[in-house]
Structure formats: structure tokens, C-alpha cells
Coordinates of C-alpha atoms in Angstrom, one line a residue:
M1 CA 6.9 -19.5 33.4
D2 CA 9.0 -19.2 30.2
G3 CA 9.5 -22.9 29.6
R4 CA 13.2 -22.8 30.5
R5 CA 15.0 -25.0 33.1
G6 CA 17.3 -23.7 35.8
D7 CA 20.4 -24.6 33.7
G8 CA 19.3 -22.2 30.9
R9 CA 18.0 -24.9 28.6
S10 CA 14.3 -25.2 27.7
A11 CA 12.1 -27.8 29.1
A12 CA 11.5 -31.0 27.1
G13 CA 9.6 -30.1 23.9
G14 CA 10.3 -26.4 24.3
Y15 CA 12.3 -24.1 21.9
D16 CA 16.0 -23.9 22.7
A17 CA 17.7 -21.0 20.8
A18 CA 21.2 -22.1 21.8
D19 CA 20.6 -25.7 20.6
E20 CA 19.2 -24.4 17.3
H21 CA 22.3 -22.2 16.9
R22 CA 24.5 -25.3 17.3
F23 CA 22.4 -27.2 14.7
L24 CA 22.7 -24.4 12.1
A25 CA 26.4 -24.1 12.7
G26 CA 26.9 -27.6 11.6
Y27 CA 24.1 -27.7 8.9
D28 CA 25.3 -28.5 5.3
P29 CA 23.2 -26.6 2.7
N30 CA 24.6 -28.8 0.0
A31 CA 22.9 -31.9 1.5
F32 CA 20.0 -31.4 -0.8
A33 CA 20.0 -30.7 -4.6
P34 CA 19.9 -26.9 -5.2
A35 CA 16.9 -25.3 -6.9
A36 CA 16.5 -21.8 -8.1
V37 CA 13.5 -19.6 -7.6
T38 CA 12.2 -17.1 -10.2
V39 CA 9.2 -14.9 -10.7
D40 CA 7.2 -14.5 -13.9
V41 CA 4.7 -11.8 -14.5
V42 CA 1.6 -11.8 -16.7
A43 CA 1.0 -8.1 -17.2
L44 CA -2.4 -7.4 -18.8
T45 CA -3.7 -4.2 -20.1
I46 CA -6.2 -3.1 -22.7
R47 CA -5.1 -1.3 -25.9
D48 CA -7.4 -0.3 -28.8
G49 CA -10.1 -2.4 -27.3
L50 CA -8.1 -5.6 -27.0
P51 CA -6.4 -7.3 -24.0
H52 CA -2.6 -7.1 -24.5
V53 CA 0.2 -9.1 -22.7
L54 CA 3.7 -7.8 -22.2
L55 CA 6.3 -10.1 -23.8
G56 CA 10.0 -10.0 -24.5
R57 CA 12.0 -11.9 -27.1
R58 CA 14.9 -13.7 -25.5
A59 CA 18.4 -12.5 -26.6
R60 CA 20.3 -15.3 -24.9
H61 CA 20.1 -19.1 -24.5
P62 CA 18.2 -21.0 -23.4
Q63 CA 15.2 -20.5 -25.7
R64 CA 16.9 -17.7 -27.5
G65 CA 14.6 -16.1 -30.0
R66 CA 11.4 -17.2 -28.3
W67 CA 9.0 -14.9 -26.5
T68 CA 8.7 -14.9 -22.8
L69 CA 6.8 -13.2 -20.0
P70 CA 8.8 -10.7 -17.9
G71 CA 10.6 -12.6 -15.3
G72 CA 13.9 -13.3 -13.6
F73 CA 15.7 -15.0 -10.7
V74 CA 14.8 -13.8 -7.2
R75 CA 17.8 -12.0 -5.7
A76 CA 18.7 -13.9 -2.6
R77 CA 21.4 -11.4 -1.4
D78 CA 22.8 -8.0 -2.2
G79 CA 25.1 -8.1 -5.2
A80 CA 26.4 -6.3 -8.3
A81 CA 23.0 -6.7 -10.0
G82 CA 21.3 -4.8 -7.1
P83 CA 19.9 -5.3 -3.6
A84 CA 18.2 -8.5 -2.4
D85 CA 14.4 -8.8 -3.1
P86 CA 12.7 -8.4 0.3
D87 CA 9.9 -10.7 -0.8
L88 CA 8.4 -12.3 -3.9
P89 CA 6.0 -9.5 -4.8
D90 CA 8.9 -7.1 -4.7
A91 CA 10.8 -9.3 -7.1
A92 CA 7.8 -9.4 -9.4
L93 CA 7.4 -5.6 -9.4
R94 CA 11.2 -5.2 -10.0
V95 CA 11.3 -7.4 -13.1
L96 CA 8.1 -5.7 -14.4
T97 CA 9.4 -2.1 -13.9
E98 CA 12.5 -3.1 -15.7
K99 CA 10.3 -3.4 -18.8
T100 CA 7.7 -0.7 -18.4
P101 CA 6.9 2.2 -16.1
L102 CA 4.0 1.5 -13.7
P103 CA 1.3 3.8 -12.4
A104 CA 0.8 4.3 -8.7
E105 CA -2.2 2.0 -8.6
I106 CA -2.1 -1.5 -10.1
H107 CA -3.6 -4.8 -9.2
L108 CA -1.0 -7.5 -8.4
E109 CA -1.9 -11.0 -7.3
Q110 CA -0.1 -14.3 -7.1
L111 CA -1.2 -16.6 -9.9
G112 CA 0.4 -19.9 -9.1
T113 CA 3.6 -21.8 -8.6
Y114 CA 5.2 -23.8 -11.4
G115 CA 7.9 -26.4 -10.7
A116 CA 8.0 -29.2 -13.3
I117 CA 11.4 -30.8 -13.3
D118 CA 12.0 -30.1 -17.0
R119 CA 10.5 -26.6 -17.3
D120 CA 14.0 -25.0 -17.6
P121 CA 16.9 -26.9 -19.2
R122 CA 19.6 -25.2 -17.0
M123 CA 18.6 -26.6 -13.6
R124 CA 15.6 -27.2 -11.4
V125 CA 13.8 -23.8 -11.4
I126 CA 10.6 -23.1 -9.5
S127 CA 8.7 -20.1 -10.6
V128 CA 6.1 -18.1 -8.7
A129 CA 3.9 -16.4 -11.2
Y130 CA 2.0 -13.1 -10.7
M131 CA -0.7 -11.4 -12.6
V132 CA -0.9 -7.6 -13.0
L133 CA -3.9 -5.7 -14.2
A134 CA -3.4 -2.0 -15.1
P135 CA -4.8 0.7 -17.4
D136 CA -3.2 1.4 -20.7
L137 CA 0.5 1.1 -20.1
P138 CA 3.3 2.8 -22.1
D139 CA 5.4 1.1 -24.7
P140 CA 7.9 -1.3 -23.1
R141 CA 11.7 -1.1 -23.2
T142 CA 14.2 -3.9 -23.8
G143 CA 16.6 -5.2 -21.1
R144 CA 20.0 -6.9 -21.1
D145 CA 18.5 -10.3 -21.9
T146 CA 15.8 -9.1 -24.2
A147 CA 16.2 -8.4 -27.9
E148 CA 12.7 -7.0 -28.3
A149 CA 9.8 -6.1 -26.1
A150 CA 6.2 -5.5 -27.1
W151 CA 2.6 -5.5 -25.9
V152 CA 1.0 -8.3 -27.8
P153 CA -2.8 -8.8 -28.2
W154 CA -3.7 -12.1 -26.7
T155 CA -5.5 -13.0 -30.0
A156 CA -2.0 -13.4 -31.3
L157 CA -1.4 -15.9 -28.5
G158 CA -4.4 -18.2 -29.1
Y159 CA -7.1 -16.4 -27.0
G160 CA -10.2 -14.7 -28.1
E161 CA -12.0 -14.2 -31.4
G162 CA -9.8 -14.5 -34.4
A163 CA -7.0 -16.1 -32.3
D164 CA -3.8 -17.5 -33.9
T165 CA -0.5 -18.6 -32.5
G166 CA 1.9 -16.1 -34.0
H167 CA 4.2 -16.0 -31.0
E168 CA 5.9 -19.2 -29.7
L169 CA 6.5 -18.8 -26.0
A170 CA 9.5 -20.2 -24.1
F171 CA 9.6 -22.6 -21.2
D172 CA 6.1 -23.3 -19.8
H173 CA 4.9 -19.7 -20.4
T174 CA 2.0 -20.9 -22.6
R175 CA 0.6 -22.7 -19.6
V176 CA 1.2 -19.7 -17.3
L177 CA -0.5 -17.3 -19.7
G178 CA -3.5 -19.7 -20.1
D179 CA -3.9 -19.8 -16.4
A180 CA -3.8 -16.0 -16.2
V181 CA -6.4 -15.6 -19.0
E182 CA -8.8 -17.8 -17.3
R183 CA -8.1 -16.1 -13.9
A184 CA -8.8 -12.7 -15.4
R185 CA -12.0 -13.8 -17.1
S186 CA -13.4 -15.5 -13.9
K187 CA -12.3 -12.5 -11.7
L188 CA -14.5 -10.2 -13.8
E189 CA -17.5 -12.4 -12.9
Y190 CA -17.2 -12.3 -9.2
T191 CA -15.1 -9.2 -8.3
A192 CA -14.8 -5.5 -9.2
L193 CA -11.4 -5.9 -10.8
A194 CA -12.6 -4.8 -14.2
T195 CA -12.1 -1.2 -13.0
A196 CA -8.3 -2.0 -12.6
F197 CA -8.1 -1.7 -16.4
L198 CA -9.6 1.8 -16.4
P199 CA -8.5 5.3 -15.4
P200 CA -9.9 6.7 -12.1
A201 CA -13.0 8.1 -13.9
F202 CA -14.7 6.2 -16.6
T203 CA -18.1 5.7 -18.3
I204 CA -20.3 2.6 -18.2
T205 CA -19.6 2.1 -21.9
E206 CA -15.8 2.0 -21.2
L207 CA -16.5 -0.5 -18.4
R208 CA -18.5 -2.7 -20.7
G209 CA -15.7 -2.5 -23.2
V210 CA -13.4 -4.1 -20.6
Y211 CA -15.8 -7.0 -20.1
E212 CA -16.3 -7.5 -23.9
A213 CA -12.5 -7.4 -24.5
V214 CA -11.6 -9.9 -21.7
W215 CA -14.6 -12.2 -22.2
G216 CA -14.4 -12.0 -26.0
R217 CA -18.1 -11.4 -26.6
T218 CA -20.5 -8.6 -27.3
L219 CA -22.8 -7.7 -24.4
H220 CA -26.3 -6.1 -24.4
A221 CA -25.6 -2.4 -23.6
A222 CA -28.8 -1.6 -21.8
N223 CA -28.8 -4.8 -19.7
F224 CA -25.2 -4.3 -18.8
H225 CA -25.8 -0.7 -17.7
R226 CA -28.8 -1.7 -15.6
K227 CA -26.9 -4.6 -13.9
I228 CA -23.8 -2.5 -13.1
L229 CA -25.8 0.2 -11.4
A230 CA -27.9 -2.4 -9.5
T231 CA -24.7 -4.1 -8.1
P232 CA -24.0 -2.5 -4.6
G233 CA -20.6 -0.9 -4.3
F234 CA -19.4 -1.7 -7.8
V235 CA -19.3 1.9 -9.1
E236 CA -20.0 5.4 -7.8
D237 CA -21.3 8.4 -9.7
T238 CA -18.6 11.2 -9.7
G239 CA -21.2 13.8 -10.5
E240 CA -19.3 14.7 -13.6
L241 CA -19.7 14.2 -17.4
A242 CA -17.4 13.0 -20.1
D243 CA -15.6 15.8 -22.0
R244 CA -17.3 14.7 -25.3
G245 CA -20.5 13.0 -26.3
G246 CA -20.7 9.6 -28.0
S247 CA -19.6 8.9 -31.6
G248 CA -23.0 10.0 -32.8
G249 CA -22.8 13.3 -31.1
G250 CA -25.3 12.6 -28.4
R251 CA -25.3 13.6 -24.8
R252 CA -22.2 13.4 -22.7
A253 CA -22.1 10.2 -20.6
R254 CA -21.8 10.2 -16.8
L255 CA -18.4 9.5 -15.3
Y256 CA -18.1 6.8 -12.5
R257 CA -15.3 5.6 -10.3
A258 CA -14.7 2.3 -8.5
G259 CA -17.1 2.0 -5.6
G260 CA -14.9 0.1 -3.2
A261 CA -16.6 -3.3 -3.3
A262 CA -14.3 -6.3 -3.6
L263 CA -16.9 -8.9 -4.5
L264 CA -20.0 -8.6 -6.7
H265 CA -23.4 -9.5 -5.4
P266 CA -24.9 -10.8 -7.5
P267 CA -22.0 -11.9 -9.8
L268 CA -21.9 -11.0 -13.5
L269 CA -21.7 -14.5 -15.0
R270 CA -20.4 -14.8 -18.5
G271 CA -23.2 -17.1 -19.7
T272 CA -26.0 -14.8 -18.6
Q273 CA -24.9 -11.4 -19.9

């Protein structure tokens, strides 16, 4: 039984494609106030031992002259600007690659949705924010709406030791960035995502540097080394050594790669390291 009656219509309560077609033919999309959908991307990488965030200075109103996260309106249909975005993650990667080339492997996750009525003075704009973690990325390029683009250490945005607020962010991007900073810090406690900041082969010292940079505190080297190797699936020994020894000219360190574990058991809690 397919739930349809002898006259071609579905039984009571069943789906009726023809009836839905008639409904859509008479539907008025202007019956509700329109709202735009955008994506914003918090791209995090580590440069010179510090977490950096990709920002652009707006060249146009609104908020002209202020710094923003990479973002843009979701393309609902094919047009002069380019093809429609198949899905929201595609839109996020599109606006990010307009600013900087991306490696084959990055970590992309949805951070949150922001829809306060006054977050954009032009109209009701709902933004779906994403967070990207990647190894040291190249210098960014400007776009048609961007007067300047730069990797900015998050200490210049109010986070970490010696923080200040030298960059005034547009819209509600201060809130979005703050959510991303806390997400990244907590992710390093319970997941293996610290390796997303590193090349395919890395030393335990380099891995510790990621934790110290993101958490903003110095960790005990020997304790950290012991806990990393005791955490199942976190890292795997490549069997190779670093090209050079440490700064003191000592032995060359072993190289490791990500071990495939998604969650850490036990976790590396910030307050206990």
C-alpha cells in the first residue's frame, strides 16, 4: 500500500505531491519580512609561537574602516558573482579562500549562529559562523570589499598574555571571535585537534607549543611529554627524527604524526597541566 486512494490523491494525513504543488504555486514569499544569511569565518593559525586570526579592514560602508572576520552573503542562486553555494560549509570555504590559499587538510566546524536584530544596520542578517584551524597559512590578499587584510595575533584582540585591544571589530565579530577562542581552548582539552595546527610530522615540543600558545600558559615539558605518549591514539611515532637538534645542539627529536583519535582519554585539562 502506498497511502494513495483510487482517485490519485493520498489518504487522509498522507503526503500529496499534487496538492503541495498547488500550494507552492500560490505561495507569496513576501508574506514574511525578508532576512539575509551570511557566513563568517574565524580562521586560526599559529605564527611565531602565537595564535593569529585572519582579519580584513572594511573598504565600504557599513562599518567602513573597522576590522572584520572573513565573511559574506550566502549565494542563493547562480549570478554574476559566481555560482550558488551548494551548502553553508561551501560558502564558508569560498569566502575564506578569497582571502588566503588553503592546504588540502584543514579543520572546519560550525561555531554558532548569530541573529540579533541589530547586528547589521542594513537589514536583518543571520550569520552562521565557522571556525577553521590550520597550520601556518600564507599572507592573505585583499578583496573588493577589503582595504587591508592581515593575520593578527589574538593578543592584539584582547586574548592571552599581554593582551590589548588595538583592533576594533565591526558588527558583533568581537562576540564571535570570543566564542571561537573559548571553543579552541576547550577543544584542546578533550580532542586531538591541536595537531590541526601542525604539519603532518611534528615533535612533541612543537605540539606543546600549540597548547602553550592557545592556552596562554607555560607547561611542564616532561609532564606534557609523558601525558601525550600515555594518551591512546593521540600521536604515532613516525620512526624518523627531526632534521636538526634543539637550540642547545642536543639530540634530534623524534617526529610524530596524528594518531587518529578524535577524543582524548584522559583529557588534558587546562588547570592540571
